[in-house]
mmCIF file of C-alpha atoms in Angstrom:
data_model
loop_
_atom_site.group_PDB
_atom_site.id
_atom_site.type_symbol
_atom_site.label_atom_id
_atom_site.label_comp_id
_atom_site.label_asym_id
_atom_site.label_seq_id
_atom_site.Cartn_x
_atom_site.Cartn_y
_atom_site.Cartn_z
ATOM 1 C CA MET X 1 183.259 80.244 200.736
ATOM 2 C CA ILE X 2 186.508 80.776 202.187
ATOM 3 C CA SER X 3 189.406 82.731 201.208
ATOM 4 C CA LYS X 4 190.971 83.647 204.386
ATOM 5 C CA ILE X 5 190.857 82.019 207.937
ATOM 6 C CA THR X 6 190.347 84.470 210.773
ATOM 7 C CA THR X 7 193.147 84.320 213.276
ATOM 8 C CA LYS X 8 195.530 86.739 215.028
ATOM 9 C CA ASP X 9 198.223 83.924 214.977
ATOM 10 C CA LYS X 10 201.133 84.567 212.327
ATOM 11 C CA VAL X 11 200.025 81.807 210.295
ATOM 12 C CA VAL X 12 199.268 81.016 206.624
ATOM 13 C CA PHE X 13 197.777 78.054 205.075
ATOM 14 C CA ILE X 14 199.481 76.534 202.073
ATOM 15 C CA THR X 15 197.111 74.927 199.502
ATOM 16 C CA ILE X 16 198.239 72.821 196.318
ATOM 17 C CA ASP X 17 196.038 72.486 193.367
ATOM 18 C CA ASP X 18 195.856 69.635 190.656
ATOM 19 C CA GLY X 19 198.488 67.184 190.878
ATOM 20 C CA TRP X 20 200.043 66.533 187.490
ATOM 21 C CA GLN X 21 203.589 66.663 188.405
ATOM 22 C CA LYS X 22 204.966 64.282 191.210
ATOM 23 C CA ASP X 23 208.204 65.278 192.421
ATOM 24 C CA ARG X 24 209.294 62.467 194.703
ATOM 25 C CA ASP X 25 211.686 64.797 196.685
ATOM 26 C CA PHE X 26 208.624 66.805 197.654
ATOM 27 C CA VAL X 27 206.993 64.099 199.471
ATOM 28 C CA GLN X 28 210.140 63.672 201.485
ATOM 29 C CA LEU X 29 210.377 67.276 202.205
ATOM 30 C CA ILE X 30 206.983 67.422 203.587
ATOM 31 C CA LYS X 31 207.522 64.418 205.740
ATOM 32 C CA ASP X 32 210.909 65.477 207.090
ATOM 33 C CA ARG X 33 209.886 69.104 208.020
ATOM 34 C CA GLU X 34 206.341 68.200 209.006
ATOM 35 C CA ILE X 35 204.595 70.806 206.868
ATOM 36 C CA PRO X 36 200.975 71.096 207.016
ATOM 37 C CA ILE X 37 199.473 71.341 203.389
ATOM 38 C CA THR X 38 196.040 70.900 201.868
ATOM 39 C CA VAL X 39 196.060 69.426 198.451
ATOM 40 C CA PHE X 40 193.094 70.038 196.111
ATOM 41 C CA LEU X 41 193.483 67.136 194.024
ATOM 42 C CA MET X 42 191.987 66.946 190.289
ATOM 43 C CA ASN X 43 191.326 63.178 189.557
ATOM 44 C CA ASP X 44 192.429 63.474 185.936
ATOM 45 C CA ALA X 45 195.969 64.372 187.324
ATOM 46 C CA ALA X 46 195.841 61.891 190.301
ATOM 47 C CA LYS X 47 194.479 58.620 188.775
ATOM 48 C CA GLY X 48 197.905 57.756 187.157
ATOM 49 C CA ASP X 49 199.475 57.522 190.693
ATOM 50 C CA TYR X 50 197.075 57.570 193.507
ATOM 51 C CA GLY X 51 199.952 56.187 195.638
ATOM 52 C CA TYR X 52 201.766 59.342 195.309
ATOM 53 C CA PHE X 53 199.228 61.493 197.155
ATOM 54 C CA ARG X 54 198.740 58.653 199.541
ATOM 55 C CA ARG X 55 202.215 59.071 200.505
ATOM 56 C CA LEU X 56 201.613 62.856 200.955
ATOM 57 C CA GLN X 57 198.523 62.102 203.066
ATOM 58 C CA GLN X 58 200.609 59.810 205.279
ATOM 59 C CA ALA X 59 203.100 62.704 205.676
ATOM 60 C CA GLY X 60 200.507 64.752 206.926
ATOM 61 C CA ALA X 61 198.617 66.310 203.852
ATOM 62 C CA LEU X 62 194.963 66.729 203.766
ATOM 63 C CA ILE X 63 193.426 65.411 200.503
ATOM 64 C CA GLU X 64 190.522 67.528 199.114
ATOM 65 C CA ASP X 65 188.288 67.911 196.044
ATOM 66 C CA HIS X 66 189.275 69.787 193.037
ATOM 67 C CA SER X 67 186.954 68.234 190.463
ATOM 68 C CA MET X 68 187.145 65.225 188.019
ATOM 69 C CA THR X 69 188.460 66.973 184.999
ATOM 70 C CA HIS X 70 188.940 70.676 185.861
ATOM 71 C CA PRO X 71 186.042 72.207 183.932
ATOM 72 C CA LEU X 72 184.789 75.775 184.238
ATOM 73 C CA MET X 73 181.893 74.799 186.616
ATOM 74 C CA THR X 74 179.889 77.860 185.795
ATOM 75 C CA ARG X 75 179.279 76.589 182.260
ATOM 76 C CA LEU X 76 178.044 73.198 183.654
ATOM 77 C CA SER X 77 174.551 72.197 184.630
ATOM 78 C CA TYR X 78 173.614 71.226 188.398
ATOM 79 C CA ALA X 79 174.003 67.424 187.246
ATOM 80 C CA ARG X 80 177.242 67.865 185.695
ATOM 81 C CA GLN X 81 178.629 70.120 188.673
ATOM 82 C CA LYS X 82 177.535 67.496 190.988
ATOM 83 C CA TYR X 83 179.206 64.865 188.953
ATOM 84 C CA GLN X 84 182.415 66.502 188.966
ATOM 85 C CA ILE X 85 182.461 67.061 192.680
ATOM 86 C CA CYS X 86 180.641 63.983 194.203
ATOM 87 C CA LYS X 87 182.456 61.462 191.848
ATOM 88 C CA THR X 88 185.862 62.796 192.902
ATOM 89 C CA ALA X 89 184.928 62.844 196.627
ATOM 90 C CA ASP X 90 183.666 59.155 196.141
ATOM 91 C CA ILE X 91 186.980 58.050 194.568
ATOM 92 C CA TYR X 92 189.092 59.879 197.167
ATOM 93 C CA ALA X 93 187.049 58.083 199.972
ATOM 94 C CA THR X 94 187.987 54.963 198.527
ATOM 95 C CA GLN X 95 191.726 55.700 197.781
ATOM 96 C CA TYR X 96 192.446 57.707 201.024
ATOM 97 C CA GLY X 97 190.209 56.369 203.546
ATOM 98 C CA THR X 98 188.450 59.817 204.045
ATOM 99 C CA ARG X 99 185.909 61.670 201.944
ATOM 100 C CA PRO X 100 186.852 65.171 201.038
ATOM 101 C CA THR X 101 184.671 67.958 202.693
ATOM 102 C CA LEU X 102 186.506 71.001 201.137
ATOM 103 C CA PHE X 103 186.150 71.995 197.564
ATOM 104 C CA ARG X 104 188.088 74.353 195.310
ATOM 105 C CA ALA X 105 186.346 75.160 192.072
ATOM 106 C CA PRO X 106 188.769 75.080 188.985
ATOM 107 C CA TYR X 107 189.847 78.450 188.190
ATOM 108 C CA GLY X 108 188.030 79.782 191.179
ATOM 109 C CA ALA X 109 184.932 80.088 189.306
ATOM 110 C CA SER X 110 181.588 79.207 190.933
ATOM 111 C CA ASN X 111 178.075 80.200 191.101
ATOM 112 C CA THR X 112 174.927 79.350 193.081
ATOM 113 C CA THR X 113 174.554 76.209 191.304
ATOM 114 C CA THR X 114 178.143 75.111 192.222
ATOM 115 C CA ARG X 115 177.428 75.923 195.729
ATOM 116 C CA SER X 116 174.271 73.897 195.747
ATOM 117 C CA ALA X 117 176.029 70.806 194.032
ATOM 118 C CA ALA X 118 179.022 71.064 196.661
ATOM 119 C CA ARG X 119 176.660 71.029 199.573
ATOM 120 C CA ALA X 120 174.537 67.854 197.977
ATOM 121 C CA CYS X 121 178.144 66.278 197.693
ATOM 122 C CA GLY X 122 178.862 66.881 201.443
ATOM 123 C CA MET X 123 181.083 69.710 201.013
ATOM 124 C CA LYS X 124 181.495 71.879 204.035
ATOM 125 C CA ALA X 125 183.155 74.835 202.228
ATOM 126 C CA ILE X 126 184.440 76.150 198.933
ATOM 127 C CA PHE X 127 187.979 77.309 199.081
ATOM 128 C CA PHE X 128 189.409 80.257 197.383
ATOM 129 C CA TRP X 129 192.841 82.018 198.047
ATOM 130 C CA ARG X 130 194.382 85.214 198.605
ATOM 131 C CA GLU X 131 197.741 84.874 197.192
ATOM 132 C CA THR X 132 199.213 82.885 194.640
ATOM 133 C CA SER X 133 202.729 81.537 194.247
ATOM 134 C CA GLU X 134 204.463 79.976 191.296
ATOM 135 C CA HIS X 135 208.109 78.796 191.660
ATOM 136 C CA GLY X 136 208.335 80.311 195.180
ATOM 137 C CA ASN X 137 207.338 83.803 194.065
ATOM 138 C CA LEU X 138 204.554 85.416 196.098
ATOM 139 C CA ALA X 139 202.049 87.566 193.996
ATOM 140 C CA TYR X 140 199.804 89.370 196.448
ATOM 141 C CA GLN X 141 196.346 90.185 195.901
ATOM 142 C CA VAL X 142 196.371 92.090 199.073
ATOM 143 C CA ALA X 143 199.130 94.749 199.335
ATOM 144 C CA GLY X 144 201.573 94.653 202.036
ATOM 145 C CA GLY X 145 202.858 91.249 201.869
ATOM 146 C CA LEU X 146 201.220 88.360 203.928
ATOM 147 C CA HIS X 147 198.502 88.421 206.564
ATOM 148 C CA SER X 148 197.538 86.193 209.277
ATOM 149 C CA GLY X 149 195.166 83.767 208.107
ATOM 150 C CA ASP X 150 196.003 84.014 204.357
ATOM 151 C CA ILE X 151 195.523 80.978 201.997
ATOM 152 C CA ILE X 152 198.437 80.622 199.605
ATOM 153 C CA LEU X 153 197.803 78.667 196.383
ATOM 154 C CA VAL X 154 200.467 76.886 194.646
ATOM 155 C CA HIS X 155 200.412 74.013 191.880
ATOM 156 C CA PHE X 156 202.433 70.874 191.675
ATOM 157 C CA LYS X 157 205.334 71.708 189.365
ATOM 158 C CA PRO X 158 208.411 69.695 188.025
ATOM 159 C CA HIS X 159 210.690 71.046 190.704
ATOM 160 C CA MET X 160 208.389 71.206 193.554
ATOM 161 C CA ALA X 161 210.813 70.478 196.389
ATOM 162 C CA ARG X 162 213.221 73.207 195.264
ATOM 163 C CA ASP X 163 210.403 75.838 194.622
ATOM 164 C CA PHE X 164 208.667 74.858 197.849
ATOM 165 C CA ARG X 165 211.936 75.465 200.052
ATOM 166 C CA THR X 166 212.091 79.060 198.390
ATOM 167 C CA LEU X 167 208.293 79.397 199.271
ATOM 168 C CA LEU X 168 208.771 78.307 202.874
ATOM 169 C CA HIS X 169 211.843 80.756 203.146
ATOM 170 C CA ARG X 170 209.788 83.741 201.918
ATOM 171 C CA ILE X 171 206.886 82.845 204.281
ATOM 172 C CA GLN X 172 209.351 82.676 207.104
ATOM 173 C CA LYS X 173 211.167 85.767 206.262
ATOM 174 C CA GLN X 174 207.829 87.715 206.706
ATOM 175 C CA GLY X 175 207.492 86.249 210.145
ATOM 176 C CA TYR X 176 204.887 83.667 209.490
ATOM 177 C CA ARG X 177 204.695 79.906 209.612
ATOM 178 C CA PRO X 178 202.464 77.457 207.754
ATOM 179 C CA ALA X 179 199.650 75.974 209.693
ATOM 180 C CA ALA X 180 197.130 73.055 209.367
ATOM 181 C CA LEU X 181 193.728 73.867 208.248
ATOM 182 C CA LYS X 182 192.402 71.323 210.752
ATOM 183 C CA ASP X 183 193.870 73.355 213.680
ATOM 184 C CA TYR X 184 191.921 76.300 212.590
ATOM 185 C CA LEU X 185 188.665 75.337 211.108
ATOM 186 C CA PRO X 186 185.694 73.871 213.227
ATOM 187 C CA ALA X 187 186.064 70.014 213.610
ATOM 188 C CA GLY X 188 182.688 69.555 211.753
ATOM 189 C CA TYR X 189 184.450 70.755 208.565
ATOM 190 C CA PHE X 190 186.177 67.307 208.503
ATOM 191 C CA HIS X 191 185.266 63.597 208.072
ATOM 192 C CA GLN X 192 186.915 61.094 210.386
ATOM 193 C CA ALA X 193 188.887 58.177 208.608
ATOM 194 C CA GLY X 194 187.169 54.918 208.612
#
C-alpha cells in the first residue's frame, strides 16, 4: 500500500478518481502544459466515453484501476473483489493498450482480502493519498502544507480545467511541481504497451 512516495525532490503526485465528469478543456490543459497525472478510473463512469480517457492517456496520463462500480470493497467476498478489480483491468487493457497495475480502493477501504484480490489481478500496489483537493482547495491530512512525495487526490468535476489551474497554482506557490509516478516508482510496477 502506497500513500506517499519517498523522495527529497520538491514534487507531488496528482491522482484523479472516478471519471463521471468529462471537461473537454481539461484534456487540452493536460496536453498543453504536459502535466503528469494518474487517473484511477471507475468503469461505470468511463464506459460511456472511453475515448475521453484515451485522449487523456495520449496527453500523458496513466490510466489505472478504481473498480467496476465503486463498491465498499471490505463488504465483498474475495470473488466479488477480484471481479471488481480484474474485470476493470481487462477492459482497460483492451481500451487503452496497457493493463493497469495500480489500484485505488473506493473510499480508501481495503482489507487483506482486497490485497489478495489485487495481487491475483496483477496489481503491484494499492494507492492511497495524503491530501485531498476539491475545487483547487487543499485539505491537509499532515499539518504544514505539502511535503515531498505527497499523493494528492482530486475527482473529476464539471469545471475541472478551471479548478485544476487553481490547484496547480497552490502547488507551485508552496514550491512544488507535479511529477509522474513512472519517474519515481520502480519500472516493475508498470506494464509496457502492446
